[in-house]
Coordinates of C-alpha atoms and ligand atoms in Angstrom, one line a residue:
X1 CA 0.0 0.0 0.0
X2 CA 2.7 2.5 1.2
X3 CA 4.7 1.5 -2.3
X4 CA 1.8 1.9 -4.2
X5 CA 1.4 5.5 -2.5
X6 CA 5.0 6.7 -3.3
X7 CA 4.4 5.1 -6.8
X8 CA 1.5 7.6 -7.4
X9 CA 3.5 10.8 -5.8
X10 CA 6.4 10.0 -7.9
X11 CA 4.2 10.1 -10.5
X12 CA 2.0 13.3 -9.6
X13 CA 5.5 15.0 -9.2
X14 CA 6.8 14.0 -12.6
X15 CA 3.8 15.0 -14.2
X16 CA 3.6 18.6 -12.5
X17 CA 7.3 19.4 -12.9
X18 CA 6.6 18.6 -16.8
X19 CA 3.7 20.9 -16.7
X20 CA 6.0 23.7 -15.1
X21 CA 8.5 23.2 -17.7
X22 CA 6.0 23.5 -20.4
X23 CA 4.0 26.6 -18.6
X24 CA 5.1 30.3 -18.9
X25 CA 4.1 31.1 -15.6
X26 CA 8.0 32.1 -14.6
X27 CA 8.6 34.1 -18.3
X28 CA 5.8 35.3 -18.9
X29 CA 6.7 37.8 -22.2
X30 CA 7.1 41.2 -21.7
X31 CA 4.1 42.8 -24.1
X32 CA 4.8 42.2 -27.9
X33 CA 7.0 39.7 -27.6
X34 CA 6.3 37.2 -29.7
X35 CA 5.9 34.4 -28.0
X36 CA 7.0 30.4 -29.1
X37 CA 5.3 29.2 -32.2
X38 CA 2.2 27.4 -30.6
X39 CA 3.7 23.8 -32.7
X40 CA 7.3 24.1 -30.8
X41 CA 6.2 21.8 -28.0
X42 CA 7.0 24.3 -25.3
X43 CA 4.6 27.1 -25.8
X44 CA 2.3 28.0 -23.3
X45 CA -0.8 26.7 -22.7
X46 CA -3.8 29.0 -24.5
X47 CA -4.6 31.3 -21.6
X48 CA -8.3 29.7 -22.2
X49 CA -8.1 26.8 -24.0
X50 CA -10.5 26.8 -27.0
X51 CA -13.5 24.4 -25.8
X52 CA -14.1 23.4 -29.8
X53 CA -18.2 22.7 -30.1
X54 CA -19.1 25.8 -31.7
X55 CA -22.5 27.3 -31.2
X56 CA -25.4 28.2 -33.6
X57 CA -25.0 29.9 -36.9
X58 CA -27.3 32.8 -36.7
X59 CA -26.4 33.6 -32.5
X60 CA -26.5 36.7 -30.5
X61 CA -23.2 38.7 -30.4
X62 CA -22.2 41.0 -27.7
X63 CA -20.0 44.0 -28.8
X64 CA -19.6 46.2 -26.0
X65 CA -18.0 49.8 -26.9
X66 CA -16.1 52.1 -24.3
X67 CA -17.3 55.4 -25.7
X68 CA -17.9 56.8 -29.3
X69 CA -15.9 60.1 -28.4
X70 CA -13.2 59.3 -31.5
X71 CA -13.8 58.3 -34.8
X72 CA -12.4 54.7 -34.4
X73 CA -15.2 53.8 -32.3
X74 CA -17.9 55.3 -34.6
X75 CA -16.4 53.5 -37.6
X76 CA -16.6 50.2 -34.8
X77 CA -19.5 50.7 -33.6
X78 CA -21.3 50.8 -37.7
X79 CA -18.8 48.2 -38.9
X80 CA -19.8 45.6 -36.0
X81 CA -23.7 46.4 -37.1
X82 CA -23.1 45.6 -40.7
X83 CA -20.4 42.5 -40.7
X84 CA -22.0 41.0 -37.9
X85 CA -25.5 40.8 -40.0
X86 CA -23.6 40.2 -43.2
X87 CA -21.9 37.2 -41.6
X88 CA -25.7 36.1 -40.9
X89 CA -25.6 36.8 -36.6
X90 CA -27.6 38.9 -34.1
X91 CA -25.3 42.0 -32.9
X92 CA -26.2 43.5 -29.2
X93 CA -24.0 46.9 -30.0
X94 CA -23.4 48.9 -27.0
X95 CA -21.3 52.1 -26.2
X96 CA -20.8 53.0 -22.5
X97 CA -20.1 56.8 -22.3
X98 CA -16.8 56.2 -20.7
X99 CA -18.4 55.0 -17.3
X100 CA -17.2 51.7 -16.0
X101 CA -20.5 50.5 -14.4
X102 CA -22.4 51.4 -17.1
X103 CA -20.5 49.4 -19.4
X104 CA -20.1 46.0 -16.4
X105 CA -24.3 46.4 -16.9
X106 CA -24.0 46.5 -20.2
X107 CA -21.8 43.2 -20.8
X108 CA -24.1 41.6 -17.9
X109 CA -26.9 42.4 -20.0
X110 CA -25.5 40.9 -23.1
X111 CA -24.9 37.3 -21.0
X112 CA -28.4 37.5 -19.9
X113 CA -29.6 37.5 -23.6
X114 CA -27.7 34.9 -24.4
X115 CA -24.5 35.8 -26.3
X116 CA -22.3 33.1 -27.3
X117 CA -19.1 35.8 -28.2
X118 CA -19.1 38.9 -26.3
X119 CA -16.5 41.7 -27.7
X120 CA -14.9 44.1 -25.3
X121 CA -13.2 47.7 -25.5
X122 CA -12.7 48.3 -22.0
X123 CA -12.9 51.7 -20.7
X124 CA -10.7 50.3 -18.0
X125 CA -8.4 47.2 -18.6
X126 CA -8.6 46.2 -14.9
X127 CA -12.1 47.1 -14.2
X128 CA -14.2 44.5 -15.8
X129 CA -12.9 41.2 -14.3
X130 CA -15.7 40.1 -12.0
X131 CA -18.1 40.1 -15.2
X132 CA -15.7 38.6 -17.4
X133 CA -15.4 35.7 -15.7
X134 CA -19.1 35.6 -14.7
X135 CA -19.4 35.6 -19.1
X136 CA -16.9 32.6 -19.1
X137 CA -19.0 31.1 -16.4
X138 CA -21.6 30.8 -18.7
X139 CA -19.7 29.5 -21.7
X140 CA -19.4 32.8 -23.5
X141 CA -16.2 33.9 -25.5
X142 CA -14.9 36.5 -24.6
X143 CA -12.5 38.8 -27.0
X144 CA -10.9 42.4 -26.5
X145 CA -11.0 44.6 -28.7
X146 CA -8.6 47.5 -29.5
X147 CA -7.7 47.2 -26.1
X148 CA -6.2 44.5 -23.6
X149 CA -8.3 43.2 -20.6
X150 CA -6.4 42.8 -17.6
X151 CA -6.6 41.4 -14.3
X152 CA -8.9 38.4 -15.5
X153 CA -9.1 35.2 -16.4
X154 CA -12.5 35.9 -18.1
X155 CA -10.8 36.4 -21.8
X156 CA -9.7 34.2 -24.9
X157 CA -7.7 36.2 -27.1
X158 CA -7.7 40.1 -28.0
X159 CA -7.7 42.4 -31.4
X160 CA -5.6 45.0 -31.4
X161 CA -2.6 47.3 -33.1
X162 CA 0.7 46.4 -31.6
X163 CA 0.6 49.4 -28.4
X164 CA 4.1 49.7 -27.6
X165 CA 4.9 50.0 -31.8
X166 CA 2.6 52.9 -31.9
X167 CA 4.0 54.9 -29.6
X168 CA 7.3 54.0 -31.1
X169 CA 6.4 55.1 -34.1
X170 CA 4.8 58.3 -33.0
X171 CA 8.3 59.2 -31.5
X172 CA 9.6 58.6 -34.7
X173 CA 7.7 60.5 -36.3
X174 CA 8.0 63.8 -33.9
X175 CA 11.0 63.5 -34.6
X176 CA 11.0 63.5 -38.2
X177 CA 8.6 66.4 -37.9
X178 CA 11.1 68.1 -36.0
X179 CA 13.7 67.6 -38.2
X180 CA 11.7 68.6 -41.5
X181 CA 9.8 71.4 -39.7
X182 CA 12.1 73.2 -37.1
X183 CA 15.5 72.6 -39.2
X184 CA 18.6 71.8 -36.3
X185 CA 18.2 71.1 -32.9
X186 CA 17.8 70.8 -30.1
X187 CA 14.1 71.2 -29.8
X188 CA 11.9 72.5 -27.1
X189 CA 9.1 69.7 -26.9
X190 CA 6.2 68.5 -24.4
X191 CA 4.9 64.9 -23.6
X192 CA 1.4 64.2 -23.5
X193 CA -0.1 60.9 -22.9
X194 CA -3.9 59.4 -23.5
X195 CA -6.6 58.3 -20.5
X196 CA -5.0 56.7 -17.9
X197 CA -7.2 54.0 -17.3
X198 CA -7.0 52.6 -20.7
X199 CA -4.2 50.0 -20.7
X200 CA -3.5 51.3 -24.6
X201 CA -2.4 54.9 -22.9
X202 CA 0.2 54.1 -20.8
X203 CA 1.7 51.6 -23.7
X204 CA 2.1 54.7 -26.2
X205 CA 3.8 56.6 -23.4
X206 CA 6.4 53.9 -23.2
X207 CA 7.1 52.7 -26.4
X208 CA 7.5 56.5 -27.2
X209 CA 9.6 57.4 -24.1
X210 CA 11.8 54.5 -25.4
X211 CA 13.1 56.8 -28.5
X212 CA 13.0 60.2 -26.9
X213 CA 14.4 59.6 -23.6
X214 CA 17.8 59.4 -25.1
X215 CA 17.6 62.2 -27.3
X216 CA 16.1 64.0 -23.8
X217 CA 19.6 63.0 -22.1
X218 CA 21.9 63.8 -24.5
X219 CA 20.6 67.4 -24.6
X220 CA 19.1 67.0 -28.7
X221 CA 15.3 67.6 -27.1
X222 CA 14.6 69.7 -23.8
X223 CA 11.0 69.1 -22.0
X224 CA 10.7 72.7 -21.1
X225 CA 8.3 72.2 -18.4
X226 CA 10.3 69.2 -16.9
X227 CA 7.1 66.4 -17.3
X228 CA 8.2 63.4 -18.6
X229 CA 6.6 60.9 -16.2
X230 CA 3.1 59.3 -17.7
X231 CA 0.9 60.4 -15.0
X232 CA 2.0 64.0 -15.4
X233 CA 1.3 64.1 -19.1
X234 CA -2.1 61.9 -19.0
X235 CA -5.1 63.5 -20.3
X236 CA -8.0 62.3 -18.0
X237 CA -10.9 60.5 -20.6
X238 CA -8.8 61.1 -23.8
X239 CA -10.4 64.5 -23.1
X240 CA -9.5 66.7 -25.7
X241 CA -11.0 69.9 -23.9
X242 CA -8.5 68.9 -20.7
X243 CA -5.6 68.3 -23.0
X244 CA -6.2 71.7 -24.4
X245 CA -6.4 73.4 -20.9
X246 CA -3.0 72.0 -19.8
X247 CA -1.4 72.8 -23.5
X248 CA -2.7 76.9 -22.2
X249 CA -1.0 76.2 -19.2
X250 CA 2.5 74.7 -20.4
X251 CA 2.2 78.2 -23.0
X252 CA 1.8 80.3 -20.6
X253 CA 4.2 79.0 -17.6
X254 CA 7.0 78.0 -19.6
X255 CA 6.9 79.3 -23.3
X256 CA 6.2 83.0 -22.7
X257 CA 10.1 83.8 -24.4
X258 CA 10.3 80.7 -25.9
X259 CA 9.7 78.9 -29.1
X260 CA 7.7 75.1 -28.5
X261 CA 9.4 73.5 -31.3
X262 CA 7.2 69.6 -30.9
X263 CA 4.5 67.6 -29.2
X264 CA 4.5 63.7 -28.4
X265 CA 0.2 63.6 -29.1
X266 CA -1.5 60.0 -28.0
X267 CA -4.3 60.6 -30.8
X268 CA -5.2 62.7 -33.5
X269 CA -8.3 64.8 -31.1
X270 CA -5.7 65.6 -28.5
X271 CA -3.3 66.4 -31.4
X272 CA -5.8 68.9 -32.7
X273 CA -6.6 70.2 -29.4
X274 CA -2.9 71.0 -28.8
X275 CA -2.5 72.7 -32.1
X276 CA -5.4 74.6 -31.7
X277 CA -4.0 75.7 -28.2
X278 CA -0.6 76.8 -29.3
X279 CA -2.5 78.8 -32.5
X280 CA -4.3 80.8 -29.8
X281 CA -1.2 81.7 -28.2
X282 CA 0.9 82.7 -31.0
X283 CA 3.3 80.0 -31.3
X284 CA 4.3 78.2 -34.4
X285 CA 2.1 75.2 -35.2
X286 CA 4.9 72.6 -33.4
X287 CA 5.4 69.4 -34.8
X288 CA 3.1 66.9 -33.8
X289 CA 2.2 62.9 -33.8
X290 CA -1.3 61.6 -33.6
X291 CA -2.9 58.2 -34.2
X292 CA -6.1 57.4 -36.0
X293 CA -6.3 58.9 -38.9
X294 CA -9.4 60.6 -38.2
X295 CA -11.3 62.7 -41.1
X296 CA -10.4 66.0 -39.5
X297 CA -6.6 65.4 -38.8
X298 CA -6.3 63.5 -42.5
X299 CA -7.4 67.0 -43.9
X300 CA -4.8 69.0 -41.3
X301 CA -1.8 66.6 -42.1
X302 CA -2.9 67.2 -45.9
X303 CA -2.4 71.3 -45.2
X304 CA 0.2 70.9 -43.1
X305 CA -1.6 72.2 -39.8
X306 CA -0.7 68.5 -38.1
X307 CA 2.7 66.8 -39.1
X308 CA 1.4 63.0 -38.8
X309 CA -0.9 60.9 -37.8
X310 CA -1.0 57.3 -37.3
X311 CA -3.5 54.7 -39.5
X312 CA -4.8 51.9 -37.4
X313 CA -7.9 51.0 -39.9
X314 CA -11.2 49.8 -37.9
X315 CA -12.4 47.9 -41.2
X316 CA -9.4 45.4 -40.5
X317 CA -9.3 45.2 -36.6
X318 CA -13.1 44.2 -36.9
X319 CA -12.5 41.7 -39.8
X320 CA -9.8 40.0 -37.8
X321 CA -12.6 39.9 -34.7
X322 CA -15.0 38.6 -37.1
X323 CA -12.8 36.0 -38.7
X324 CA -12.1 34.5 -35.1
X325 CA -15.8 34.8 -34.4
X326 CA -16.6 32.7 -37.3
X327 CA -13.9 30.4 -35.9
X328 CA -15.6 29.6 -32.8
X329 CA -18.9 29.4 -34.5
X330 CA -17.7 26.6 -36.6
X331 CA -16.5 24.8 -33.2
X332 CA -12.7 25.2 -34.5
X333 CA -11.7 27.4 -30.9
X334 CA -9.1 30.7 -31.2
X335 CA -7.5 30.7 -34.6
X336 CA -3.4 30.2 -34.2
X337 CA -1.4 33.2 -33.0
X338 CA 2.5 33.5 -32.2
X339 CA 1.9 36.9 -29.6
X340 CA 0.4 36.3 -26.3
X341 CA 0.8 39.2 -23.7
X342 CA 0.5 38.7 -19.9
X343 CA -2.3 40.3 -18.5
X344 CA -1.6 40.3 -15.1
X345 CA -3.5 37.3 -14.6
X346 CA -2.7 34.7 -17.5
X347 CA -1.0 35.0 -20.6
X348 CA -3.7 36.7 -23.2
X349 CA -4.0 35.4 -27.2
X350 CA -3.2 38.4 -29.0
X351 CA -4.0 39.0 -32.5
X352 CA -1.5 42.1 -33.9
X353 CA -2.0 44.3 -36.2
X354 CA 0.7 46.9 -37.6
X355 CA 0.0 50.6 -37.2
X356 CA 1.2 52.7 -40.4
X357 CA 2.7 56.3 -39.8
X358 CA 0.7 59.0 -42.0
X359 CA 2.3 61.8 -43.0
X360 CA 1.7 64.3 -46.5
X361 CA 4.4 62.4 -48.0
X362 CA 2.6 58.7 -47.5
X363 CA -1.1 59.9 -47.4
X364 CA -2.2 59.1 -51.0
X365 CA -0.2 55.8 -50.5
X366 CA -1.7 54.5 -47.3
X367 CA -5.2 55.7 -47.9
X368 CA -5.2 54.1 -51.8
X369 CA -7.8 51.7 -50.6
X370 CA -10.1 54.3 -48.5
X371 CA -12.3 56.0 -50.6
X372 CA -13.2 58.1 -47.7
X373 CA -10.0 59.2 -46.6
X374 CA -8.3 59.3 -50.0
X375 CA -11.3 62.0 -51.1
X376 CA -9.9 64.2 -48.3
X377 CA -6.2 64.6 -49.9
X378 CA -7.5 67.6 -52.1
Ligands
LIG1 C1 -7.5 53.8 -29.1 C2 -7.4 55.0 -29.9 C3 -8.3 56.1 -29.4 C4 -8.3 56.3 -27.9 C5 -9.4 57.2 -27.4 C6 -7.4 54.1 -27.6 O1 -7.5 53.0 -26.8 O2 -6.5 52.8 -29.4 O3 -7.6 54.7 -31.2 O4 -8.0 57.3 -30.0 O5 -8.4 55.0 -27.3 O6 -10.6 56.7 -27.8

């Protein structure tokens, strides 16, 4: 009996130290990463594994909407309506003003009618856990969109343009702007940063810190009013209106005798809010990053009143969540992906799109497929 006992320990402790040396749980990736090919025998685990069954052709799906206050969301919000009926399902399309329980009512609400897929741009990445999982409970999917869900177990993949990238490439392109706008250096620039609670804003801030900082200690850019750190340059809500009040503020306490050369922007509304700001004050239009490619900003980078901008096209963000939708419908679980990103919680399916800097030079190129935008470039 007692050999029979250590028998089965061995055995239990064989089979959990293989389990640990397959897991992730020690290296998880850092976010973008990519991670090991899921076929190399040593990737992780899915963070939920994709129960395969599928559910009916013509089900409810949940597509629950953080705010419509850019244009991205709009465009979501209209593209959901359309490909989700095209593709033959029932869409529950819901935007929550940018207030967290409105939006955890919301999603209950879409479990209660008995979505099989509910679809997530979290006002706040950490804020949504409990109903998550309460959706998993119940044997709904659950996918984020445009932005990661953290803190929870309650989520099986998520949509989105690489985070980090963007705000790489919004660096980059300040500082191309600079260059091309405000001939030598060094350059007189300030930081802003988009709503702290969305787990997008704070990725921007670092992927772009992690080009300028060195260009801020070697003396090439100088942060007049000395904020560098994210939660000084955050702009509450992605509220253009508060972005625009501390833009007045920097103008007037640091830039009375001096020229603001450039602006890191997290989006193009901020972007425009900032310009507008250092128009009223008398400065040069500084160079200045943005992201979205929103109507408004594709008409200022055409004229020159916004240096870039940054495309992240809805149409193929909700295609991708559509194609993984129709995955799970058919019973075949989470299509294949090499990213996976650790949410705090469990190591996330990502599905990565690349973000495309737009400036005058590019515009006709990038938007040669956009009818819209393209009829803007005049
Ligand atoms: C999105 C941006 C958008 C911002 C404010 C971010 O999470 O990625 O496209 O401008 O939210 O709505």
């Amino acid at each position: 009996m007692k050999k029979l006992f250590a028998l089965l320990l061995a055995l239990v402790m064989v089979l959990s130290m293989t389990a640990c040396g397959g897991g992730r749980t020690e290296s998880a990736p850092a976010a973008t990463t990519p991670a090991a090919p899921a076929d190399s025998g040593n990737a992780a685990a899915p963070a939920a594994p994709a129960a395969a069954g599928g559910f009916e052709a013509g089900a409810t799906i949940g597509v629950s909407l953080p705010w419509l206050g850019t244009q991205n969301w709009k465009e979501a919000e209209e593209m959901f309506k359309t490909e989700l009926e095209a593709a033959g399902f029932k869409p529950i399309i819901q935007a929550a003003d940018n207030k967290v329980p409105t939006q955890q009512q919301q999603i209950e609400s879409m479990i209660q009618n008995g979505a099989k897929v509910i679809v997530v741009g979290p006002i706040d990445g950490t804020q949504l856990g409990a109903v998550l999982e309460e959706a998993k409970a119940a044997g709904v999917y659950v996918i984020g969109y445009d932005r990661l869900l953290e803190n929870t177990t309650g989520v099986d993949g998520v949509v989105q343009f690489g985070s980090v990238k963007t705000g790489e490439l919004q660096a980059q392109a300040l500082l191309d702007g600079l260059k091309e706008m405000k001939g030598e250096g060094p350059w007189n620039i300030e930081l802003f940063g988009g709503g702290p609670a969305d787990p997008n804003a704070p990725n921007f801030f670092k992927g772009a810190m992690s080009v300028l900082q060195p260009l801020i200690d070697d003396g090439t850019l100088t942060v007049v009013s000395g904020q560098t750190d994210f939660t000084q340059c955050a702009t509450m809500d992605w509220d253009n209106s508060k972005a625009q009040a501390r833009m007045d503020s920097l103008l007037s306490g640091f830039y009375s005798d001096k020229e603001i050369h450039g602006v890191l922007s997290p989006n193009d509304g901020i972007a425009r809010a900032i310009i507008t700001s250092c128009e009223q004050a008398g400065q040069e239009i500084p160079a200045i990053s943005g992201l979205d490619a929103e109507n408004e900003s594709v008409e200022w980078v055409w004229s020159g009143r916004q240096y870039s901008t940054i495309a992240k096209p809805t149409d193929a963000l909700v295609a991708q969540t559509i194609e993984i939708i129709k995955s799970l419908q058919a019973g075949n679980g989470m299509p294949a992906t090499d990213v996976q990103v650790n949410n705090g919680k469990i190591d996330v399916l990502v599905y990565e799109l690349p973000p495309v800097v737009v400036t005058k030079d590019n515009a006709k190129e990038v938007f040669a497929n956009d009818p819209g935008r393209l009829a803007l470039l005049k």
